[in-house]
PDB file of C-alpha atoms in Angstrom:
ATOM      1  CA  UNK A 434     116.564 114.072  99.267  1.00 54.00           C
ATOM      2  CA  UNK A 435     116.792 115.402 102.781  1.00 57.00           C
ATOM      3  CA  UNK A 436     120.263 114.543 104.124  1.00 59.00           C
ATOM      4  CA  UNK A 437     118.896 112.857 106.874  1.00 82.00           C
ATOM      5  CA  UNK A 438     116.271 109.654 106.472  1.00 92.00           C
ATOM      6  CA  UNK A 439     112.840 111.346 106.552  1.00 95.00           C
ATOM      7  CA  UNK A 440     110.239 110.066 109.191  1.00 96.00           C
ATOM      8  CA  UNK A 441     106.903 109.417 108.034  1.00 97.00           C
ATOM      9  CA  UNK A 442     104.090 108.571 109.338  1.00 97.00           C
ATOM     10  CA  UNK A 443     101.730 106.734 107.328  1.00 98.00           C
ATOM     11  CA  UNK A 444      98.002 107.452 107.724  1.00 98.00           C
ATOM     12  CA  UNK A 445      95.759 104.598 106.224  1.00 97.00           C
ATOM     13  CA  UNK A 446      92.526 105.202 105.023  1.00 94.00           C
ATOM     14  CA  UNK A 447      89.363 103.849 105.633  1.00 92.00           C
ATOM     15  CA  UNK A 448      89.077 102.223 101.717  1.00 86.00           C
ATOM     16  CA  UNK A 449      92.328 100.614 101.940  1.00 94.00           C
ATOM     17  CA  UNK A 450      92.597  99.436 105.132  1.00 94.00           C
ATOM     18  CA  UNK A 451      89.588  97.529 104.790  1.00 93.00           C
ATOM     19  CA  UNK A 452      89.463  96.309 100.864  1.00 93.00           C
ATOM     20  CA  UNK A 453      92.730  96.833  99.842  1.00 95.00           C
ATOM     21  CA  UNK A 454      95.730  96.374 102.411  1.00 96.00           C
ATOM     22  CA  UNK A 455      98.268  95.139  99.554  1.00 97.00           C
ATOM     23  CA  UNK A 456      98.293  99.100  98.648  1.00 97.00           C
ATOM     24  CA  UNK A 457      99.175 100.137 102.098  1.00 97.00           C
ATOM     25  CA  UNK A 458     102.253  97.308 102.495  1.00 98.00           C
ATOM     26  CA  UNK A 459     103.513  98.551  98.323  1.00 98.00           C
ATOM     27  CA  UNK A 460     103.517 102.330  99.813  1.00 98.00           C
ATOM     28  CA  UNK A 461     105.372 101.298 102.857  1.00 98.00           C
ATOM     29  CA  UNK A 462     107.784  99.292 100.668  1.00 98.00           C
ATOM     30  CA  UNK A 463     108.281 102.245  98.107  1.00 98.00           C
ATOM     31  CA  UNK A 464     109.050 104.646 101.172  1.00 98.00           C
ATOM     32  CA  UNK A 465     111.081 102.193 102.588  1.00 98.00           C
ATOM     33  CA  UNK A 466     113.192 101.861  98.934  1.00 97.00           C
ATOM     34  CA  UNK A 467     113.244 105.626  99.002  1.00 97.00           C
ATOM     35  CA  UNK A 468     115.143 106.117 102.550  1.00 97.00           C
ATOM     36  CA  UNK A 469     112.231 106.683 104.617  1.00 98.00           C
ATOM     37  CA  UNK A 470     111.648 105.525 108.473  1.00 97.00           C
ATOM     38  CA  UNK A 471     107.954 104.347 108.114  1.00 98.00           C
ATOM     39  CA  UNK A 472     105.788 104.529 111.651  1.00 97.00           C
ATOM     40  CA  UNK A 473     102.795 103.074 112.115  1.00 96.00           C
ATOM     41  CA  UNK A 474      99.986 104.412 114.913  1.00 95.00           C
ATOM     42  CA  UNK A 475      97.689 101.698 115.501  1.00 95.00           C
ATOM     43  CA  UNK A 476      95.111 103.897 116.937  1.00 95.00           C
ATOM     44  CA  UNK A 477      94.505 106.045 114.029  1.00 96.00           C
ATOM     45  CA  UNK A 478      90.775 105.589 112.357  1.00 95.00           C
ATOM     46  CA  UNK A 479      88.879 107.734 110.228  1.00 95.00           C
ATOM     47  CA  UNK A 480      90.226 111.732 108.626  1.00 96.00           C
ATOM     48  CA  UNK A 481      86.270 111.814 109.291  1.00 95.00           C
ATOM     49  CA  UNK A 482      85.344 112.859 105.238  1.00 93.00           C
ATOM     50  CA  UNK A 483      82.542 110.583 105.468  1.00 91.00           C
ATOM     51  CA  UNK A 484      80.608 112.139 108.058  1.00 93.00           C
ATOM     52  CA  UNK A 485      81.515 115.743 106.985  1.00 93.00           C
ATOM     53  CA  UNK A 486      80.328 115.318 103.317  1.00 90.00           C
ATOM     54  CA  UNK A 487      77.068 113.921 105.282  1.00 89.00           C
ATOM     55  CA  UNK A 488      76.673 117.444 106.825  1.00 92.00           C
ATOM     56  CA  UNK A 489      77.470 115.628 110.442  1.00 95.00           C
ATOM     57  CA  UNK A 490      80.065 118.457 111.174  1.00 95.00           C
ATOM     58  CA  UNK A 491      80.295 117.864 114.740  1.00 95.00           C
ATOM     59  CA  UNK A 492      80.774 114.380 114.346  1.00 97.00           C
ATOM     60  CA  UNK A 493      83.494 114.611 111.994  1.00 97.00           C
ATOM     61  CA  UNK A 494      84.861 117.313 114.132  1.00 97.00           C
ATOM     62  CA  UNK A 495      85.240 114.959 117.343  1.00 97.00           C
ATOM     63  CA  UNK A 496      86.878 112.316 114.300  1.00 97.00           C
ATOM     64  CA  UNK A 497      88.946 115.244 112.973  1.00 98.00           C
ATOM     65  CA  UNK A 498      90.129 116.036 116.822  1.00 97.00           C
ATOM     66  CA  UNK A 499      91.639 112.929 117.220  1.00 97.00           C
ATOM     67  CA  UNK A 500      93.245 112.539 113.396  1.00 97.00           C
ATOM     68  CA  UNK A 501      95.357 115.881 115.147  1.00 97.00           C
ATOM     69  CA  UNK A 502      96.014 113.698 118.172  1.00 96.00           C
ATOM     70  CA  UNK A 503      96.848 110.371 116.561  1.00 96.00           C
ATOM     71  CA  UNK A 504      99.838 112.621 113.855  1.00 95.00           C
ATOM     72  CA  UNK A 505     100.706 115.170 116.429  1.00 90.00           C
ATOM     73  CA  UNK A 506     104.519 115.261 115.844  1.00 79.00           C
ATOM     74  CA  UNK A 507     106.753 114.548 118.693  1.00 74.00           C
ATOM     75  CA  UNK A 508     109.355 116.947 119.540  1.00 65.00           C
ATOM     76  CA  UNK A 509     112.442 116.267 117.276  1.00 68.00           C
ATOM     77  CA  UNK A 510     113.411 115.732 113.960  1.00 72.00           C
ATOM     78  CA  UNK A 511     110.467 116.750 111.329  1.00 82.00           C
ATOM     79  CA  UNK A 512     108.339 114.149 110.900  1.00 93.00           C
ATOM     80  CA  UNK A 513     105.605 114.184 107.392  1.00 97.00           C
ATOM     81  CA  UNK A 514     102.303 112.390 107.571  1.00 97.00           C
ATOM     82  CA  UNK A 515     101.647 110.613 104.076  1.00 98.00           C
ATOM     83  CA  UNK A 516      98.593 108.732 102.939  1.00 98.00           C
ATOM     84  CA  UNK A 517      98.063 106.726  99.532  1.00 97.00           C
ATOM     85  CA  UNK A 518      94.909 108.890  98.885  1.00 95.00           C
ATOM     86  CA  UNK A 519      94.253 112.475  97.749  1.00 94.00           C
ATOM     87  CA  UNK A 520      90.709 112.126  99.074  1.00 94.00           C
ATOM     88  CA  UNK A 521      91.810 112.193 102.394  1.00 96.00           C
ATOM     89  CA  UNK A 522      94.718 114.660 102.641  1.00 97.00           C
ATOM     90  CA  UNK A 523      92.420 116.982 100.895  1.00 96.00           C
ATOM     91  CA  UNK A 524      89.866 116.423 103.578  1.00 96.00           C
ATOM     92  CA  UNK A 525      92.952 117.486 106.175  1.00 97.00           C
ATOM     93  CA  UNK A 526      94.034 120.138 104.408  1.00 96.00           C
ATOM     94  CA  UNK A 527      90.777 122.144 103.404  1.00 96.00           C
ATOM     95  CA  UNK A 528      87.439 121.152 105.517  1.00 97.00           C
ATOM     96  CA  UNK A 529      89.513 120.669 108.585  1.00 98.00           C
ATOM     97  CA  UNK A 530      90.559 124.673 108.244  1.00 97.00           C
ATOM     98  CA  UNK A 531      86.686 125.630 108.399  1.00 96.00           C
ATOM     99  CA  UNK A 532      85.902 122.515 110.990  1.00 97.00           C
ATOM    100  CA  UNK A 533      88.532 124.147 113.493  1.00 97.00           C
ATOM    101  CA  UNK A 534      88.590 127.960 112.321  1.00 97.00           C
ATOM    102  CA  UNK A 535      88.073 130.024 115.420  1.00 96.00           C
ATOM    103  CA  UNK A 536      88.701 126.933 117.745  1.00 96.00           C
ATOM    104  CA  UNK A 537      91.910 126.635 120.305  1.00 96.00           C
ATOM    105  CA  UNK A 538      92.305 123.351 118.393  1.00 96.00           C
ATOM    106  CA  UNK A 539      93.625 125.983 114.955  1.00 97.00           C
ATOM    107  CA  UNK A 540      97.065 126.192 115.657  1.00 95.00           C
ATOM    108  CA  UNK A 541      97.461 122.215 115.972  1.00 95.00           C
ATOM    109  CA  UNK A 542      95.648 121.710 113.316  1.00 97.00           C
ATOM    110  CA  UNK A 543      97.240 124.202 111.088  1.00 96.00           C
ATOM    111  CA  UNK A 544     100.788 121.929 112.201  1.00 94.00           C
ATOM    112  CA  UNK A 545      99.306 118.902 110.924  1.00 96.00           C
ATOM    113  CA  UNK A 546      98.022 120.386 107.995  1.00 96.00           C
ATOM    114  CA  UNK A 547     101.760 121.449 106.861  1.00 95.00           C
ATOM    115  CA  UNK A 548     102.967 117.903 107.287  1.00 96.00           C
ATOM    116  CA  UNK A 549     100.347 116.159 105.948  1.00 97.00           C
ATOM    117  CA  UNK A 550     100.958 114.679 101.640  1.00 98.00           C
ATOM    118  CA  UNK A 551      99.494 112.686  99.577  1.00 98.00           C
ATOM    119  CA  UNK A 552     102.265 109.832  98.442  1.00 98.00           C
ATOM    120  CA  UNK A 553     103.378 110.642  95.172  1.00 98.00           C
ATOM    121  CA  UNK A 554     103.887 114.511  95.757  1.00 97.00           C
ATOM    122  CA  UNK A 555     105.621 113.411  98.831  1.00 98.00           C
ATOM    123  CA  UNK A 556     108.070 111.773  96.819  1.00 98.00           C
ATOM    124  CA  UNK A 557     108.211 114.462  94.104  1.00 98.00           C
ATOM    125  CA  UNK A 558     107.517 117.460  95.410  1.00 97.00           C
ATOM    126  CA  UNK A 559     109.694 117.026  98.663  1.00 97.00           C
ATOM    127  CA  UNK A 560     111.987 114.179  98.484  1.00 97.00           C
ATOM    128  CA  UNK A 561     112.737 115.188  94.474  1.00 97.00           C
ATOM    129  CA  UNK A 562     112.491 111.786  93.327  1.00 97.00           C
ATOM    130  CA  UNK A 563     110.369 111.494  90.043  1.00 95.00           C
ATOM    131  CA  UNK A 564     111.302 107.804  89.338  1.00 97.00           C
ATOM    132  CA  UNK A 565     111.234 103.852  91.552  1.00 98.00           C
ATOM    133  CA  UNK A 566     114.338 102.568  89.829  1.00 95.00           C
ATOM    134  CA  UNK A 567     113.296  99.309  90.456  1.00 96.00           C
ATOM    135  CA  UNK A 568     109.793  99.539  89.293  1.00 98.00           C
ATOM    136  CA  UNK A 569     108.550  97.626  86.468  1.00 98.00           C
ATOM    137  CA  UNK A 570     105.238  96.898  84.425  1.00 98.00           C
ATOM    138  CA  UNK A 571     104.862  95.817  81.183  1.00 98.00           C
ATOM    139  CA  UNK A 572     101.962  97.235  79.778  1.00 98.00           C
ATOM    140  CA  UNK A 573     100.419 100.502  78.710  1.00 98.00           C
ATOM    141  CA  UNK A 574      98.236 102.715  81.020  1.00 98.00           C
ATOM    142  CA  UNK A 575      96.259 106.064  81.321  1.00 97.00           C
ATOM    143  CA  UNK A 576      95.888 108.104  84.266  1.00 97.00           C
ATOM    144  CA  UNK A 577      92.299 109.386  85.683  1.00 95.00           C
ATOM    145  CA  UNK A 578      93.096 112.541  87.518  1.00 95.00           C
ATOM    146  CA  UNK A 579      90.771 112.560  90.844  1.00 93.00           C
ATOM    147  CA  UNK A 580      88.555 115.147  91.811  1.00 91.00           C
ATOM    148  CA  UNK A 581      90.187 115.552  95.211  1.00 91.00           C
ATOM    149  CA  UNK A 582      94.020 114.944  93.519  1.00 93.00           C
ATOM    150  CA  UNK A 583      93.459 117.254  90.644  1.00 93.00           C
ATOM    151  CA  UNK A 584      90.707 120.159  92.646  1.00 92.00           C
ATOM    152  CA  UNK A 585      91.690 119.960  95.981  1.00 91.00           C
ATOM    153  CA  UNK A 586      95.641 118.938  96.365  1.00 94.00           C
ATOM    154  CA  UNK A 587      96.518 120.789  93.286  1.00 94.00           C
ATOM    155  CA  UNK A 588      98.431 117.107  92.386  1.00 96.00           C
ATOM    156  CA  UNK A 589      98.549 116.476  88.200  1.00 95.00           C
ATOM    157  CA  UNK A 590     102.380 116.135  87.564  1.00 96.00           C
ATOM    158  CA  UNK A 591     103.819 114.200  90.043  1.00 97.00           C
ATOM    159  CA  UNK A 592     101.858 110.539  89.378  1.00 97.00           C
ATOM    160  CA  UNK A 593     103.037 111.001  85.776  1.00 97.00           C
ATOM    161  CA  UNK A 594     106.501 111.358  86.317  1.00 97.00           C
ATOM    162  CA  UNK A 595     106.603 108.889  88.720  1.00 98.00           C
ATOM    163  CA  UNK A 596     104.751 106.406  86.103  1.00 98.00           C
ATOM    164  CA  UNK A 597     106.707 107.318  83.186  1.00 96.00           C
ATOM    165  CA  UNK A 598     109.461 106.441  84.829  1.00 97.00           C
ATOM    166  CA  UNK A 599     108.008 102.553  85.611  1.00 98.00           C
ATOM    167  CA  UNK A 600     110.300 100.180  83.182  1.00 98.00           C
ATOM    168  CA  UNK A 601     108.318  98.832  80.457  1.00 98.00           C
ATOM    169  CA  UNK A 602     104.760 100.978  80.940  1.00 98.00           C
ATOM    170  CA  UNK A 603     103.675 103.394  78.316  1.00 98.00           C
ATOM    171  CA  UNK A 604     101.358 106.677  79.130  1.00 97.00           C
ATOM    172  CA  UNK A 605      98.353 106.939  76.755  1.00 98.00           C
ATOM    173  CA  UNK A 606      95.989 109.948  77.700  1.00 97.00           C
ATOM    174  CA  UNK A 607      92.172 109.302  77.494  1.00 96.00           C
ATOM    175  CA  UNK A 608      89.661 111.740  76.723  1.00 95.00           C
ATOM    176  CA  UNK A 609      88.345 113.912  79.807  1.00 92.00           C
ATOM    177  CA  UNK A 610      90.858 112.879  82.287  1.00 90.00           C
ATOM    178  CA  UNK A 611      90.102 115.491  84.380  1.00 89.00           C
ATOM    179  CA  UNK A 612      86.219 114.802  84.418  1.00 91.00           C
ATOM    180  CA  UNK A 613      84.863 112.707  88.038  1.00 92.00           C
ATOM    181  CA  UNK A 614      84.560 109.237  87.703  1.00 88.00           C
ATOM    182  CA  UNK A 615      80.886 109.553  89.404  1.00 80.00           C
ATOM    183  CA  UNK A 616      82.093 108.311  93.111  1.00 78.00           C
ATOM    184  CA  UNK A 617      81.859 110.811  95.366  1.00 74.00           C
ATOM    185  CA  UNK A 618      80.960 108.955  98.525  1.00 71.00           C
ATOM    186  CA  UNK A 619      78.127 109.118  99.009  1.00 73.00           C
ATOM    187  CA  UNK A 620      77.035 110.635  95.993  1.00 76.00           C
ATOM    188  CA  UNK A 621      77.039 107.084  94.457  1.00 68.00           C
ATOM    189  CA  UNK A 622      74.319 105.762  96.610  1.00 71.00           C
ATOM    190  CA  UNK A 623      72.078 108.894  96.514  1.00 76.00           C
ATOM    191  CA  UNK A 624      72.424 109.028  92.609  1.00 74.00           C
ATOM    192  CA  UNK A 625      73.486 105.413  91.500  1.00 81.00           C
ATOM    193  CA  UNK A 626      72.116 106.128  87.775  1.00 87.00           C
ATOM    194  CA  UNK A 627      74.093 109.022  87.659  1.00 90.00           C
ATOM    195  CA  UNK A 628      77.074 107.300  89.391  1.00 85.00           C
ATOM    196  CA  UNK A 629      77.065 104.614  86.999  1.00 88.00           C
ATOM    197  CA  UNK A 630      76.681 106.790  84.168  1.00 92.00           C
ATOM    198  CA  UNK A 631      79.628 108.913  84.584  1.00 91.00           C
ATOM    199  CA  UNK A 632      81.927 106.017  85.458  1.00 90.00           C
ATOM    200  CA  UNK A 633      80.574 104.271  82.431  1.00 95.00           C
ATOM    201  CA  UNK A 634      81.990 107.150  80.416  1.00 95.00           C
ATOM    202  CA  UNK A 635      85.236 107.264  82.194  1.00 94.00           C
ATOM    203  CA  UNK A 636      85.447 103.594  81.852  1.00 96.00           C
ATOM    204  CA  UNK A 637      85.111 103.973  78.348  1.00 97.00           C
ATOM    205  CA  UNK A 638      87.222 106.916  77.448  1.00 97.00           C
ATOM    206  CA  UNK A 639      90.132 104.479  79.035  1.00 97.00           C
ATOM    207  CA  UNK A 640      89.194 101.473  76.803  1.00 97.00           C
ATOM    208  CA  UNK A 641      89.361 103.913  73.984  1.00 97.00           C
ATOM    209  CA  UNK A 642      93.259 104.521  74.117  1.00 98.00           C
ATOM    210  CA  UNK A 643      93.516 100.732  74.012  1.00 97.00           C
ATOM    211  CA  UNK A 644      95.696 101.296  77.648  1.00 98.00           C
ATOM    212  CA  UNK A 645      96.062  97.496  79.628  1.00 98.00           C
ATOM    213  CA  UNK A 646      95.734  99.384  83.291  1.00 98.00           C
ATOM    214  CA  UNK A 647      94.047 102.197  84.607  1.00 97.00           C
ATOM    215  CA  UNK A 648      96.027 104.052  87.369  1.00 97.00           C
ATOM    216  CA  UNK A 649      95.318 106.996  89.933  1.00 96.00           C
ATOM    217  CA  UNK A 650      95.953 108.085  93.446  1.00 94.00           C
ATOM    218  CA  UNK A 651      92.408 107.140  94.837  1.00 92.00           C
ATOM    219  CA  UNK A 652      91.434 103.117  95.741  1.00 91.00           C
ATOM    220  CA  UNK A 653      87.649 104.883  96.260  1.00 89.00           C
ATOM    221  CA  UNK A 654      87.624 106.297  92.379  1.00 92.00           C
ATOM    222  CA  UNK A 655      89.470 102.855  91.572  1.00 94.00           C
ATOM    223  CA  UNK A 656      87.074 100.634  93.644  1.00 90.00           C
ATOM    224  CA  UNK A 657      83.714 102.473  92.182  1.00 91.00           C
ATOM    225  CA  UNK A 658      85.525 102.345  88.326  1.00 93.00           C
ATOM    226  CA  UNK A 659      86.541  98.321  88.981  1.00 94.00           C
ATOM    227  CA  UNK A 660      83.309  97.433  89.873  1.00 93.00           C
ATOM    228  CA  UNK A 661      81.944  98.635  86.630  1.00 93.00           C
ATOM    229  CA  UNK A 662      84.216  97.212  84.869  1.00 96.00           C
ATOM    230  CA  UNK A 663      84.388  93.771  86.531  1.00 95.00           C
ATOM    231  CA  UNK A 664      80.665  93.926  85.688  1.00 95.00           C
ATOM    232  CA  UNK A 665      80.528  94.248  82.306  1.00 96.00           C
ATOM    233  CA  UNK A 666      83.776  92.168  81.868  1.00 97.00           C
ATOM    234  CA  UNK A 667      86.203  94.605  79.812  1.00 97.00           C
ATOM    235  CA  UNK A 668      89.622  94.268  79.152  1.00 93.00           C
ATOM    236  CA  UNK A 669      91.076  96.589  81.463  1.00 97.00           C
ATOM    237  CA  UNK A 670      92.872  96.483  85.261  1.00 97.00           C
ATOM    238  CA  UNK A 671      92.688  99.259  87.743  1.00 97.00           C
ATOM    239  CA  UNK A 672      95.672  99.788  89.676  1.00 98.00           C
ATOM    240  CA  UNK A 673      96.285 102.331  92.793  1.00 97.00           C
ATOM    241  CA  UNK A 674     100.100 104.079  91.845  1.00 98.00           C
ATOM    242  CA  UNK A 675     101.144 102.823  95.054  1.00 98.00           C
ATOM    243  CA  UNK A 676     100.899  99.269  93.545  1.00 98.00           C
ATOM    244  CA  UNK A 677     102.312 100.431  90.315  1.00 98.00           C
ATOM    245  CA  UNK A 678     105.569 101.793  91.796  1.00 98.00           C
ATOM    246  CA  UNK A 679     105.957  98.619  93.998  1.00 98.00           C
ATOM    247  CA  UNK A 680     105.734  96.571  90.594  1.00 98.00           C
ATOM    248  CA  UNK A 681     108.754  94.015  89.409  1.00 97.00           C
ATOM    249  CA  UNK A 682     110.857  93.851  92.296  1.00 97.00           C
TER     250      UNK A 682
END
């Protein structure tokens, strides 16, 4: 831990915001349990993946623009931005590098980019802590690694050892882990067959290690994998880590 209480500011994303706001408040709590000074910008919106993975690349550059003005750090004490999804801090920290390369907007953007974590290799990977004390779960779960986690924030150990070190909860690997849930934004609407397909097979790789919950980093993996399940009624929960770690107390 930094010897001084880290200041975050939290960056909420589109999916949770508006469908699951419990997972926002059980990150704020967990930072809050961990030492953290939480801030809140009200103005923030979109990180503007949306449009970009449209191929609207001006658009999301004038959304992008003000993501840099909305985290811009103060002058002061080092401040981090975290979010409770990989999807979006991989947007900040890979398209926005080609959306402002060449642009007097690089060397802000390359600031924000160095501050900017997802939440549970925020906790790891800079605070050091690799267990909630307080968090428990009865139950067993497997982890489904997220395209954007896994491919484009280089995240795989941290939710683990965060998880393994819930009271009471059990790790059971599935099959594939590592293969996409079928999501992708958009890609769900344009190819719903294929969509459903591929998050039937993750669904079912999950049943197979008879795990109780199914946990990642990503409410828009969770929310496409949920719906799936909810309609063909199977035994099984999703759950965002955020929740996870919030758990029991």
């Amino acid at each position: 831990m930094p010897s001084a209480a880290p200041i975050v500011d939290i960056f909420i994303p589109c999916f949770v915001d508006q469908l699951y706001p419990h997972t926002a408040l059980n990150m704020v709590k967990v930072l809050e349990a961990v030492g953290c000074q939480v801030h809140y910008n009200p103005a923030q919106t979109c990180c503007g993946q949306p449009a970009y993975n449209a191929g609207y690349k001006a658009e999301s550059r004038d959304i992008a623009a003000k993501f840099l003005t909305d985290f811009g750090a103060p002058a002061g004490a080092p401040r981090y931005v975290v979010s409770p999804s990989a999807s979006c801090v991989g947007m900040v920290r890979n398209a926005y590098s080609h959306l402002f390369a060449g642009t007097p907007e690089a060397p802000r953007c390359g600031a924000v980019q160095q501050r900017t974590y997802e939440l549970t290799e925020f906790l790891v990977d800079v605070l050091g802590i690799t267990a909630i004390p307080q968090a428990q779960l009865a139950g067993r779960y497997t982890y489904h690694d997220s395209c954007s986690a896994l491919r484009e924030c280089g995240i795989r150990a941290a939710p683990r050892q965060l998880l393994d070190g819930v009271a009471g909860l059990e790790r059971l690997e599935m099959a594939e882990t590592t293969t996409c849930c079928g999501f992708g934004g958009t890609f769900a609407v344009k190819f719903e067959s294929i969509s459903v397909a591929m998050a039937q097979q993750k669904v079912e790789h999950a049943l197979a290690t008879g795990a109780d919950y199914l946990v990642s980093t990503d409410v828009s993996c969770l929310m496409h994998l949920e719906a799936y399940i909810r309609r063909e009624k199977l035994a099984i929960k999703t759950l965002h880590i955020a929740d996870v770690l919030a758990s029991g107390w």
